[in-house]
Coordinates of C-alpha atoms and ligand atoms in Angstrom, one line a residue:
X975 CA 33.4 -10.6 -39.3
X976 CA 36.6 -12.4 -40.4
X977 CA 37.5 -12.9 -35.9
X978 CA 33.7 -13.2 -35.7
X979 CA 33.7 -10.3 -33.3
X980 CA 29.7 -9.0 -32.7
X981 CA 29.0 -5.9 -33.6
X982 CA 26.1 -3.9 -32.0
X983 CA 24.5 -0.9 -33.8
X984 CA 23.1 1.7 -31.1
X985 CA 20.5 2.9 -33.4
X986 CA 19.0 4.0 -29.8
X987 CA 18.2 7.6 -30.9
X988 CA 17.3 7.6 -34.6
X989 CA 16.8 4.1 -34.8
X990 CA 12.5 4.7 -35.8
X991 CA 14.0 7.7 -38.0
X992 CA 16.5 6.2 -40.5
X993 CA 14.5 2.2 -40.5
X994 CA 12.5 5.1 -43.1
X995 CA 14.2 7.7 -44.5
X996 CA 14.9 5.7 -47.8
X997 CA 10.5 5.9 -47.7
X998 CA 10.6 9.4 -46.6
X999 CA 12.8 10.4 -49.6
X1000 CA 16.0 10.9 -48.3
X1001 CA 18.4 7.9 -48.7
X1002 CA 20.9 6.4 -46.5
X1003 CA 23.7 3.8 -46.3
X1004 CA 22.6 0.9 -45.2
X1005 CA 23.5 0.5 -41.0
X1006 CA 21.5 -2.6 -40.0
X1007 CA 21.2 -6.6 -41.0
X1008 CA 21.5 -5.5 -44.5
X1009 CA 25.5 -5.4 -43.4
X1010 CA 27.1 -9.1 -42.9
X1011 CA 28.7 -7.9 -39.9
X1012 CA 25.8 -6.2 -38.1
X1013 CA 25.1 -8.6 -35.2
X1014 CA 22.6 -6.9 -32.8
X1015 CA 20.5 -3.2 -33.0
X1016 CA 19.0 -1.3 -30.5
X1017 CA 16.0 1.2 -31.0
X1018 CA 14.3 3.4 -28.1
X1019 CA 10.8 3.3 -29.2
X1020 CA 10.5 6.1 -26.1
X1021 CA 12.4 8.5 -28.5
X1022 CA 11.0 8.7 -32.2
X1023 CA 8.6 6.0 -31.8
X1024 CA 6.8 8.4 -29.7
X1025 CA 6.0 5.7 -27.3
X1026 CA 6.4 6.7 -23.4
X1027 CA 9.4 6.6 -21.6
X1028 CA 10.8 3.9 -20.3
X1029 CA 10.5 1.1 -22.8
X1030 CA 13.2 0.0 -26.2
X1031 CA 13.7 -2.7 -28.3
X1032 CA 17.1 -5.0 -28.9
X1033 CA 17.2 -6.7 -31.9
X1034 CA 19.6 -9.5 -32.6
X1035 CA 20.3 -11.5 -36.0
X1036 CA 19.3 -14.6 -34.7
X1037 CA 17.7 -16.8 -31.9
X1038 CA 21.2 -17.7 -30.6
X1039 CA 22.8 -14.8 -30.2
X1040 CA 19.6 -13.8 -28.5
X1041 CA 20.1 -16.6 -25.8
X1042 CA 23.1 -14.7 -24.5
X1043 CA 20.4 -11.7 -23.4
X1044 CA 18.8 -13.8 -20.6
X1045 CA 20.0 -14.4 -16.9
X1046 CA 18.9 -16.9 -15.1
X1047 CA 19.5 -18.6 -11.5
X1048 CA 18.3 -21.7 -11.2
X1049 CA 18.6 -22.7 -7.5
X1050 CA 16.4 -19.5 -5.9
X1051 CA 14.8 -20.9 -2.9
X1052 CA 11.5 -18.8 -4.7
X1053 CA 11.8 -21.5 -8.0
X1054 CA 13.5 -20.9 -11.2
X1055 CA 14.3 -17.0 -11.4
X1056 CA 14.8 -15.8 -15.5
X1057 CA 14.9 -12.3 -16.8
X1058 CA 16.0 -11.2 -20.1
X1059 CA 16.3 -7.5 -18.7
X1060 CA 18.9 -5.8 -15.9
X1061 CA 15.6 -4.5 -14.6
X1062 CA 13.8 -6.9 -12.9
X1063 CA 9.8 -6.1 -12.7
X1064 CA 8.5 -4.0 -15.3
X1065 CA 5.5 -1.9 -16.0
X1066 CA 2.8 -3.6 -18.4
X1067 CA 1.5 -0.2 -18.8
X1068 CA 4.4 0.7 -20.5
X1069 CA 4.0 -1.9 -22.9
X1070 CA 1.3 -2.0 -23.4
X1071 CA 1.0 1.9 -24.4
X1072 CA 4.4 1.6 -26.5
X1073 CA 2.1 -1.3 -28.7
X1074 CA -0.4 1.5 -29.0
X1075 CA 1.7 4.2 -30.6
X1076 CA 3.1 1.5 -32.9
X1077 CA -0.3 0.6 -34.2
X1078 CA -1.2 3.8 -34.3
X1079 CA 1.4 5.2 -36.2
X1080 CA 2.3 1.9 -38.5
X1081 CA 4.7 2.4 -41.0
X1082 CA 3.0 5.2 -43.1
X1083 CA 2.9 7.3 -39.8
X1084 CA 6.4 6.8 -38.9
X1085 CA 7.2 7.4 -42.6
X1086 CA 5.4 10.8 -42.8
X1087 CA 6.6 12.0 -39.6
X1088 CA 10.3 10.9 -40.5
X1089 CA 10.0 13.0 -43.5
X1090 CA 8.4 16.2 -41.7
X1091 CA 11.7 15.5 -39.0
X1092 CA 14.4 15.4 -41.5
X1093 CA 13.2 18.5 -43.9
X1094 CA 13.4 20.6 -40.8
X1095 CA 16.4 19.5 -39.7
X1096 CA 17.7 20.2 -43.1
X1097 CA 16.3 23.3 -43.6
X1098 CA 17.8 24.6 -39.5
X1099 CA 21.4 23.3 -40.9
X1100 CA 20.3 25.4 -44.1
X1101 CA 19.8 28.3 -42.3
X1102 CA 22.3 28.5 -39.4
X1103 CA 24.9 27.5 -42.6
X1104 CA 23.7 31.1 -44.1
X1105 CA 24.4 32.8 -40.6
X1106 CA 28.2 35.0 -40.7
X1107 CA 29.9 33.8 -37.4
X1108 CA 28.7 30.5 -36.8
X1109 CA 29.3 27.1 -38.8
X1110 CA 27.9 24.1 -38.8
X1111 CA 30.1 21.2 -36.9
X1112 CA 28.5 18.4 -39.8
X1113 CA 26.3 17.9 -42.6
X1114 CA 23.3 16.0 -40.9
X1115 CA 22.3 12.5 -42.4
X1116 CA 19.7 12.7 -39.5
X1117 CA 18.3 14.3 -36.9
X1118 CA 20.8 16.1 -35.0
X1119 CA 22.0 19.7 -36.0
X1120 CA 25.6 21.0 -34.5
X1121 CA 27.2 24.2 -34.8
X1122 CA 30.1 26.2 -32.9
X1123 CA 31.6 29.2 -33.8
X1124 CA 35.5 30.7 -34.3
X1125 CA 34.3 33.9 -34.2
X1126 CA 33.0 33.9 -30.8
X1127 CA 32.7 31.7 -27.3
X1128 CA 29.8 29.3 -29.0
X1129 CA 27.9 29.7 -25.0
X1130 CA 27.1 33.2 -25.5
X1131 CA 24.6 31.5 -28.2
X1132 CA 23.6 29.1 -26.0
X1133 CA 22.4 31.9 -23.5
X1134 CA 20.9 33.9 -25.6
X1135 CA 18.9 31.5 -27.1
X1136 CA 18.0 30.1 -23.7
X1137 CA 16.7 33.3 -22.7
X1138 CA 14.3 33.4 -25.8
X1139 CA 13.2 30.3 -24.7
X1140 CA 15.2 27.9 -26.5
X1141 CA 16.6 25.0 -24.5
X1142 CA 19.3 23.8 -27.0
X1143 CA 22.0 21.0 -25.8
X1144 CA 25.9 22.3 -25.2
X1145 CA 28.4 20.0 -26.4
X1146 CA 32.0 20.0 -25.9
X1147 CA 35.4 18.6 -27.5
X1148 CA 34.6 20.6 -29.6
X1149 CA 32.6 23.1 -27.7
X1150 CA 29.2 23.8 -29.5
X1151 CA 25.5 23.7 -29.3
X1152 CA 22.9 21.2 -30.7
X1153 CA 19.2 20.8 -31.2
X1154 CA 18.1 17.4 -31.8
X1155 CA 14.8 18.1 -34.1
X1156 CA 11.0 16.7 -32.7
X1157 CA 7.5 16.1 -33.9
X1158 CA 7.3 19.5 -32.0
X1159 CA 9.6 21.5 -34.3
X1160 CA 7.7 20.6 -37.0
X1161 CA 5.1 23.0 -36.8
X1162 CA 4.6 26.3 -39.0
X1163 CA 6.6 29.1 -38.3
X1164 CA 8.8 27.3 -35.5
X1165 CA 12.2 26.8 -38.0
X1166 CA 11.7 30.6 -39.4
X1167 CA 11.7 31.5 -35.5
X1168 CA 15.1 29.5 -34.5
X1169 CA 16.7 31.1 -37.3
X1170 CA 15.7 34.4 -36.6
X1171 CA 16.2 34.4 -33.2
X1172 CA 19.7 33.0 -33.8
X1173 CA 20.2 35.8 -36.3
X1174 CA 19.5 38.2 -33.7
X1175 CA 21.9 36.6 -30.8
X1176 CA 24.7 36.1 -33.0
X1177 CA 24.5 39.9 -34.2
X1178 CA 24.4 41.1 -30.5
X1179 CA 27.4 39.1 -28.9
X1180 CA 29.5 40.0 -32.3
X1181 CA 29.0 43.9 -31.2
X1182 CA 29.3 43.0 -27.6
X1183 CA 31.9 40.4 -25.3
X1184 CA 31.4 41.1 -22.1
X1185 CA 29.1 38.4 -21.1
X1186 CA 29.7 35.1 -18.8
X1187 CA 30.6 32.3 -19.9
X1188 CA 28.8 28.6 -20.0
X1189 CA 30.4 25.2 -18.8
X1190 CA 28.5 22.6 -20.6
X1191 CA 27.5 19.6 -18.3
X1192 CA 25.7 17.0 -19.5
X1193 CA 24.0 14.5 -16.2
Ligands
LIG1744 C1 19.0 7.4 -25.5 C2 20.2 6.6 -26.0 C3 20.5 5.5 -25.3 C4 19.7 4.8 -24.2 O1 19.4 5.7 -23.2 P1 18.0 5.5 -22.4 O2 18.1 6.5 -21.3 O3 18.1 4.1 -21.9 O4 16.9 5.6 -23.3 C5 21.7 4.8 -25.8 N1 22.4 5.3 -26.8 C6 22.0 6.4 -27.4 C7 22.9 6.9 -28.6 C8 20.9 7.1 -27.0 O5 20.6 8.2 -27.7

């Protein structure tokens, strides 16, 4: 602030989560305009605004900084060509679509959902916490549940929960697997399921180590 140096908040992933988790009952620190500093914020709509994909929103403090978003080429045989996007022609279907989840969820909906999202969260990060040989890389604020293991190579997990049909994410530096929690995951019976199953896998590779290993690649 004190170089006036911008600083852009990618809310991208959780940005339609934490805007209400101080409604949904569980408090954050402030992250957006509420901070002097915080210049511009992105949110995909396409991820928890349940829109879509293929459409986000940038928001900026102020009408000038907002100028700088634009390009424009004035001498274009074809007239004046302006875009405030990289991409140049865009779906209205997208848009149009993405407005329609808004309205249909408004604030209450986005509210009630964010608080479904986060208890399970919470409760997975409970649970895998409870599970001998694996630990949990942080406490989640949000959405995003990590865990690796020192007991064993943290893939073997990974596997075995693919092969129950789990698609979890690998991570590495540290190596370690992630879920990021959905509307999905919400419903009854699916967090008591994960756990289980995780139970299960983690009590088969400690007895065993004779499987393959995993190279986590993200494209
Ligand atoms: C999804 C995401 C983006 C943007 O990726 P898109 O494919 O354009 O949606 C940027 N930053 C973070 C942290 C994200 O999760």
């Amino acid at each position: 602030m004190e170089y006036e140096v911008p600083l852009h908040v990618d809310a991208c992933l959780g940005g339609f989560l934490i805007a209400f988790m101080d409604q949904a009952g569980f408090p954050l620190k402030p992250f957006d305009f509420r901070l002097p500093s915080v210049t511009s914020i992105s949110c995909d709509t396409h991820k928890y605004g349940f829109t879509p994909k293929g459409t986000s929103v940038i928001l900026y403090r102020n009408s000038e900084l907002r100028l700088h978003q634009f390009f424009a080429v004035a001498d274009w045989p074809g007239g004046i060509y302006g875009s405030p996007t990289v991409a140049g022609s865009r779906s209205g279907y997208l848009i149009a679509c993405c407005w329609a989840t808004l309205m249909y969820y408004g604030i209450e909906g986005y509210v009630k959902e964010t608080r479904k999202i986060i208890q399970v969260a919470r409760d997975i990060a409970d649970g895998w916490n409870k599970i001998d040989g694996v630990y949990l890389l942080h406490q989640p604020d949000v959405s995003v549940v990590a865990i690796s293991s020192n007991k064993f190579n943290i893939y073997y997990l990974f596997d075995g929960l693919h092969a129950k049909g789990w698609h979890l994410i690998g991570l590495q530096n540290p190596p370690g697997i992630h879920i990021a929690v959905t509307q999905m995951h919400t419903q009854p019976g699916i967090v008591d399921k994960l756990l289980e199953d995780t139970r299960q896998c983690v009590e088969e590779i400690l007895k065993s180590n004779t499987k393959k290993d995993t190279i986590t690649v993200y494209v």
